[in-house]
């Protein structure tokens, strides 16, 4: 066997679980140990500072420079006690992942020595030289620099020996260069718009929060096998590899017993999560072999997203301790399920009401229906944009590719809610509403509590599903920053709620009773947006046709899907809710197209290299062994006999030759296609060229390599095979 592969398989196979020392305390005792949460603030800050900081966090009051100094002093004291030596502004640039630049706490003391210092100025604002972060041309190196600013709503935390301060990252002219800034803006807008609508029902509501509960799916691969796969190492997915004879067809992995090595990893990961205040709660096997999931208790959306980003980096570290590599790519393996990150999303009031949960009184249920219908209208109007928000070069392998979810956004409401909505939309004309209908209608709405949402009424093929007290945006990719989806969704719903409020108010002004006004507007909204609702099989061909007829966005090319950010509707919507300006949207799209191109470009290079330098030489060597054999047979046996004996070898030799020729030709074609694409100036056109001309060749090349894998001597095959990558643990 190819020595590297052989060694890797053996190492992986013999590996034992790494049992880490577990804390003697319970999770409740070490939970948030590494977080500067309110408990630590209270302990380390003067009372006056603590009160002002909490007020700033809860009510957005500005924090004075003096107070910031005082907070910084307390934070430093805590961090030094915890053994921290460095601090960093932790931010979320437009790549997937986080960025940090570490500084030590030291300063000259003026007497030839040093002291540990940390000022309010350093806490609040920094100017990272981040000119090489993608910025879509907003901030060229010769322009004003960008700066990072403390997000006081997300607590600082310590990783290893570094104090991490969550920050936003913006240009000096105020444009956002990150994910956090627009997320905070979108959450703020949706909170305000929702609270205003809530006050129709309960005047005491002051605030509404958006909640997010993500479910992170991932694969684990043994590190030796990983190291022997340059494609996994460089692109996060396998660019070649024939199906394993067994993969997920027996469905024996899902919810099965967790393998001991993986269990040890999960325990370790959970402990780390809990120390960092990430409320990790659920862990289980997923559908594909070596695929797993971790889900926390849901939290306020900005904090939840910080926690997801933190989790993704902590996971990578912890996996290494257990001789694993974690794969967050949406589709590391062809032919088995990919990984997503369901975003469970809801809105809730400061009075403790979840707005997507059916209530007990008619008023509560009218409120419930109001919010559900407004989400429906927002998703309908912006379905193309929502798809754009979850689209990427990597997620494209999962969407539409005959696997959850399709590249069309629709909503699954479930039978009961659908029935209520159609009744509301059909049975009541405006006249009926104004007269006799009221009582009947109120009764209908009042019935909702009795239909306690049935958990089995679930549709796994829907990209956006109502699940009892929340919506589950399932199309989000496993490697994505949830903020992208959460910005689009919360902004779209905020804008819809603003419009709704305006229309209802107009009707009230023209003399309608509030409840009638609400019902009339809801009726129009249901009728105008019911095309987004689909409870059938989202994977079916018929749905694609049907969705097109309904006018839903069916585009599948990722570079073209990104155009949705710049449609008139999107630009207006984002401006209305103060989340993005057109300039920001344009700049961010440049970044999206550029990242798309680079991802495909890297994959194409890696595939070309593997094909020519790993696969072709090995297949040629095997072919030459066969040729040698044929030659010997022919020289030893008489012609009639040697014909028969060598015949089959000759066939294999020819097949191998055919595949080798195809691979070499197509690799050359792919290189040429890249050369043409690379000359294109416009990022958009370049991405389209990569999508249309480079990516398809990768599939073709892979096809021939995977055929060769079935023919070439197993001992010679250089790369760990799917059966090894997926089943050794
Ligand atoms: P499933 O896999 O069946 O969808 P899980 O239990 O794995 O369910 O995940 C459900 C996720 O939804 C959890 O992260 C949970 O905290 C989150 N969640 C539950 N209720 C809400 C809610 N009201 N708002 C947001 N997230 C929620
Ligand atoms: Mg789920």
PDB file of C-alpha atoms in Angstrom, residues 73-197:
ATOM      1  CA  UNK A  73      -8.932  48.618  35.341  1.00  0.00           C
ATOM      2  CA  UNK A  74     -11.348  46.064  36.789  1.00  0.00           C
ATOM      3  CA  UNK A  75     -11.179  43.895  33.696  1.00  0.00           C
ATOM      4  CA  UNK A  76      -7.399  43.947  33.777  1.00  0.00           C
ATOM      5  CA  UNK A  77      -7.327  42.933  37.424  1.00  0.00           C
ATOM      6  CA  UNK A  78      -9.592  39.986  36.705  1.00  0.00           C
ATOM      7  CA  UNK A  79      -7.689  38.989  33.555  1.00  0.00           C
ATOM      8  CA  UNK A  80      -4.303  39.083  35.298  1.00  0.00           C
ATOM      9  CA  UNK A  81      -5.643  37.003  38.148  1.00  0.00           C
ATOM     10  CA  UNK A  82      -6.826  34.498  35.568  1.00  0.00           C
ATOM     11  CA  UNK A  83      -3.294  34.340  34.186  1.00  0.00           C
ATOM     12  CA  UNK A  84      -3.933  36.335  31.023  1.00  0.00           C
ATOM     13  CA  UNK A  85      -0.906  38.048  29.497  1.00  0.00           C
ATOM     14  CA  UNK A  86      -2.422  39.549  26.351  1.00  0.00           C
ATOM     15  CA  UNK A  87      -5.577  41.248  25.209  1.00  0.00           C
ATOM     16  CA  UNK A  88      -7.187  41.510  21.813  1.00  0.00           C
ATOM     17  CA  UNK A  89     -10.093  43.111  20.050  1.00  0.00           C
ATOM     18  CA  UNK A  90     -11.998  40.134  18.686  1.00  0.00           C
ATOM     19  CA  UNK A  91     -13.970  40.895  15.564  1.00  0.00           C
ATOM     20  CA  UNK A  92     -15.725  39.235  12.662  1.00  0.00           C
ATOM     21  CA  UNK A  93     -14.319  40.309   9.293  1.00  0.00           C
ATOM     22  CA  UNK A  94     -16.113  39.388   6.090  1.00  0.00           C
ATOM     23  CA  UNK A  95     -14.343  36.066   5.900  1.00  0.00           C
ATOM     24  CA  UNK A  96     -15.868  33.144   7.763  1.00  0.00           C
ATOM     25  CA  UNK A  97     -14.239  33.217  11.146  1.00  0.00           C
ATOM     26  CA  UNK A  98     -12.842  35.735  13.562  1.00  0.00           C
ATOM     27  CA  UNK A  99      -9.817  37.993  13.692  1.00  0.00           C
ATOM     28  CA  UNK A 100      -7.599  39.015  16.541  1.00  0.00           C
ATOM     29  CA  UNK A 101      -4.298  40.786  17.047  1.00  0.00           C
ATOM     30  CA  UNK A 102      -2.776  40.182  20.439  1.00  0.00           C
ATOM     31  CA  UNK A 103      -1.026  42.843  22.510  1.00  0.00           C
ATOM     32  CA  UNK A 104       0.533  42.288  25.879  1.00  0.00           C
ATOM     33  CA  UNK A 105      -0.553  44.376  28.828  1.00  0.00           C
ATOM     34  CA  UNK A 106       2.980  45.757  29.291  1.00  0.00           C
ATOM     35  CA  UNK A 107       4.069  49.398  29.161  1.00  0.00           C
ATOM     36  CA  UNK A 108       7.331  51.140  30.206  1.00  0.00           C
ATOM     37  CA  UNK A 109       7.196  52.264  33.785  1.00  0.00           C
ATOM     38  CA  UNK A 110       9.671  55.125  33.171  1.00  0.00           C
ATOM     39  CA  UNK A 111      12.244  53.568  35.476  1.00  0.00           C
ATOM     40  CA  UNK A 112      13.625  51.008  33.069  1.00  0.00           C
ATOM     41  CA  UNK A 113      11.054  48.396  33.960  1.00  0.00           C
ATOM     42  CA  UNK A 114       7.548  47.603  32.831  1.00  0.00           C
ATOM     43  CA  UNK A 115       4.061  47.592  34.322  1.00  0.00           C
ATOM     44  CA  UNK A 116       0.893  45.880  33.266  1.00  0.00           C
ATOM     45  CA  UNK A 117      -1.576  48.462  32.036  1.00  0.00           C
ATOM     46  CA  UNK A 118      -4.888  48.532  30.264  1.00  0.00           C
ATOM     47  CA  UNK A 119      -6.780  51.767  29.711  1.00  0.00           C
ATOM     48  CA  UNK A 120     -10.345  52.620  28.792  1.00  0.00           C
ATOM     49  CA  UNK A 121      -9.036  53.905  25.489  1.00  0.00           C
ATOM     50  CA  UNK A 122      -7.565  50.520  24.604  1.00  0.00           C
ATOM     51  CA  UNK A 123     -10.714  48.798  25.734  1.00  0.00           C
ATOM     52  CA  UNK A 124     -13.079  50.969  23.749  1.00  0.00           C
ATOM     53  CA  UNK A 125     -11.370  51.498  20.453  1.00  0.00           C
ATOM     54  CA  UNK A 126      -8.434  50.257  18.423  1.00  0.00           C
ATOM     55  CA  UNK A 127      -7.062  50.660  14.942  1.00  0.00           C
ATOM     56  CA  UNK A 128      -5.975  47.252  13.795  1.00  0.00           C
ATOM     57  CA  UNK A 129      -3.885  47.439  10.655  1.00  0.00           C
ATOM     58  CA  UNK A 130      -6.414  45.345   8.907  1.00  0.00           C
ATOM     59  CA  UNK A 131      -5.889  46.603   5.405  1.00  0.00           C
ATOM     60  CA  UNK A 132      -5.673  43.082   4.114  1.00  0.00           C
ATOM     61  CA  UNK A 133      -9.117  42.108   5.338  1.00  0.00           C
ATOM     62  CA  UNK A 134     -11.656  42.026   2.544  1.00  0.00           C
ATOM     63  CA  UNK A 135     -13.432  45.368   2.328  1.00  0.00           C
ATOM     64  CA  UNK A 136     -14.777  45.513  -1.204  1.00  0.00           C
ATOM     65  CA  UNK A 137     -12.840  48.662  -1.976  1.00  0.00           C
ATOM     66  CA  UNK A 138     -14.455  50.777   0.741  1.00  0.00           C
ATOM     67  CA  UNK A 139     -11.200  51.204   2.513  1.00  0.00           C
ATOM     68  CA  UNK A 140      -8.122  51.096   0.366  1.00  0.00           C
ATOM     69  CA  UNK A 141      -4.831  51.142   2.164  1.00  0.00           C
ATOM     70  CA  UNK A 142      -4.259  54.786   1.307  1.00  0.00           C
ATOM     71  CA  UNK A 143      -7.642  55.819   2.669  1.00  0.00           C
ATOM     72  CA  UNK A 144      -8.549  56.407   6.263  1.00  0.00           C
ATOM     73  CA  UNK A 145      -8.073  53.346   8.413  1.00  0.00           C
ATOM     74  CA  UNK A 146     -10.791  51.322   9.988  1.00  0.00           C
ATOM     75  CA  UNK A 147     -11.210  50.822  13.684  1.00  0.00           C
ATOM     76  CA  UNK A 148     -12.661  48.272  16.041  1.00  0.00           C
ATOM     77  CA  UNK A 149     -14.965  49.347  18.867  1.00  0.00           C
ATOM     78  CA  UNK A 150     -16.117  47.473  21.951  1.00  0.00           C
ATOM     79  CA  UNK A 151     -19.525  45.773  21.782  1.00  0.00           C
ATOM     80  CA  UNK A 152     -20.526  46.112  25.413  1.00  0.00           C
ATOM     81  CA  UNK A 153     -23.536  43.848  24.916  1.00  0.00           C
ATOM     82  CA  UNK A 154     -21.274  40.802  24.576  1.00  0.00           C
ATOM     83  CA  UNK A 155     -19.020  40.059  27.551  1.00  0.00           C
ATOM     84  CA  UNK A 156     -15.241  39.813  27.304  1.00  0.00           C
ATOM     85  CA  UNK A 157     -13.730  36.361  27.773  1.00  0.00           C
ATOM     86  CA  UNK A 158     -10.384  34.647  28.103  1.00  0.00           C
ATOM     87  CA  UNK A 159      -9.084  32.057  25.659  1.00  0.00           C
ATOM     88  CA  UNK A 160      -5.731  30.510  26.581  1.00  0.00           C
ATOM     89  CA  UNK A 161      -3.915  33.519  28.001  1.00  0.00           C
ATOM     90  CA  UNK A 162      -5.658  36.221  26.011  1.00  0.00           C
ATOM     91  CA  UNK A 163      -8.429  38.550  27.097  1.00  0.00           C
ATOM     92  CA  UNK A 164     -10.786  38.810  24.117  1.00  0.00           C
ATOM     93  CA  UNK A 165     -12.973  41.875  23.749  1.00  0.00           C
ATOM     94  CA  UNK A 166     -15.845  41.457  21.282  1.00  0.00           C
ATOM     95  CA  UNK A 167     -15.805  44.409  18.908  1.00  0.00           C
ATOM     96  CA  UNK A 168     -17.391  45.797  15.795  1.00  0.00           C
ATOM     97  CA  UNK A 169     -15.135  46.743  12.886  1.00  0.00           C
ATOM     98  CA  UNK A 170     -15.965  49.821  10.836  1.00  0.00           C
ATOM     99  CA  UNK A 171     -14.277  52.308   8.517  1.00  0.00           C
ATOM    100  CA  UNK A 172     -13.625  55.853   9.656  1.00  0.00           C
ATOM    101  CA  UNK A 173     -16.425  56.994   7.421  1.00  0.00           C
ATOM    102  CA  UNK A 174     -18.773  54.689   9.308  1.00  0.00           C
ATOM    103  CA  UNK A 175     -19.287  51.816   6.872  1.00  0.00           C
ATOM    104  CA  UNK A 176     -19.371  48.382   8.427  1.00  0.00           C
ATOM    105  CA  UNK A 177     -16.499  46.108   7.478  1.00  0.00           C
ATOM    106  CA  UNK A 178     -17.691  43.145   9.478  1.00  0.00           C
ATOM    107  CA  UNK A 179     -20.716  41.010  10.326  1.00  0.00           C
ATOM    108  CA  UNK A 180     -21.354  42.257  13.839  1.00  0.00           C
ATOM    109  CA  UNK A 181     -22.146  45.884  13.041  1.00  0.00           C
ATOM    110  CA  UNK A 182     -25.053  45.175  10.682  1.00  0.00           C
ATOM    111  CA  UNK A 183     -26.236  42.343  12.912  1.00  0.00           C
ATOM    112  CA  UNK A 184     -26.520  44.712  15.866  1.00  0.00           C
ATOM    113  CA  UNK A 185     -28.335  47.215  13.660  1.00  0.00           C
ATOM    114  CA  UNK A 186     -30.770  44.608  12.340  1.00  0.00           C
ATOM    115  CA  UNK A 187     -31.475  43.290  15.841  1.00  0.00           C
ATOM    116  CA  UNK A 188     -32.052  46.789  17.079  1.00  0.00           C
ATOM    117  CA  UNK A 189     -34.481  47.510  14.236  1.00  0.00           C
ATOM    118  CA  UNK A 190     -36.450  44.328  14.589  1.00  0.00           C
ATOM    119  CA  UNK A 191     -36.645  44.842  18.355  1.00  0.00           C
ATOM    120  CA  UNK A 192     -38.064  48.332  17.945  1.00  0.00           C
ATOM    121  CA  UNK A 193     -40.471  47.459  15.137  1.00  0.00           C
ATOM    122  CA  UNK A 194     -41.737  44.378  16.961  1.00  0.00           C
ATOM    123  CA  UNK A 195     -42.170  46.230  20.244  1.00  0.00           C
ATOM    124  CA  UNK A 196     -44.264  48.874  18.492  1.00  0.00           C
ATOM    125  CA  UNK A 197     -46.558  46.181  17.094  1.00  0.00           C
TER     126      UNK A 197
END
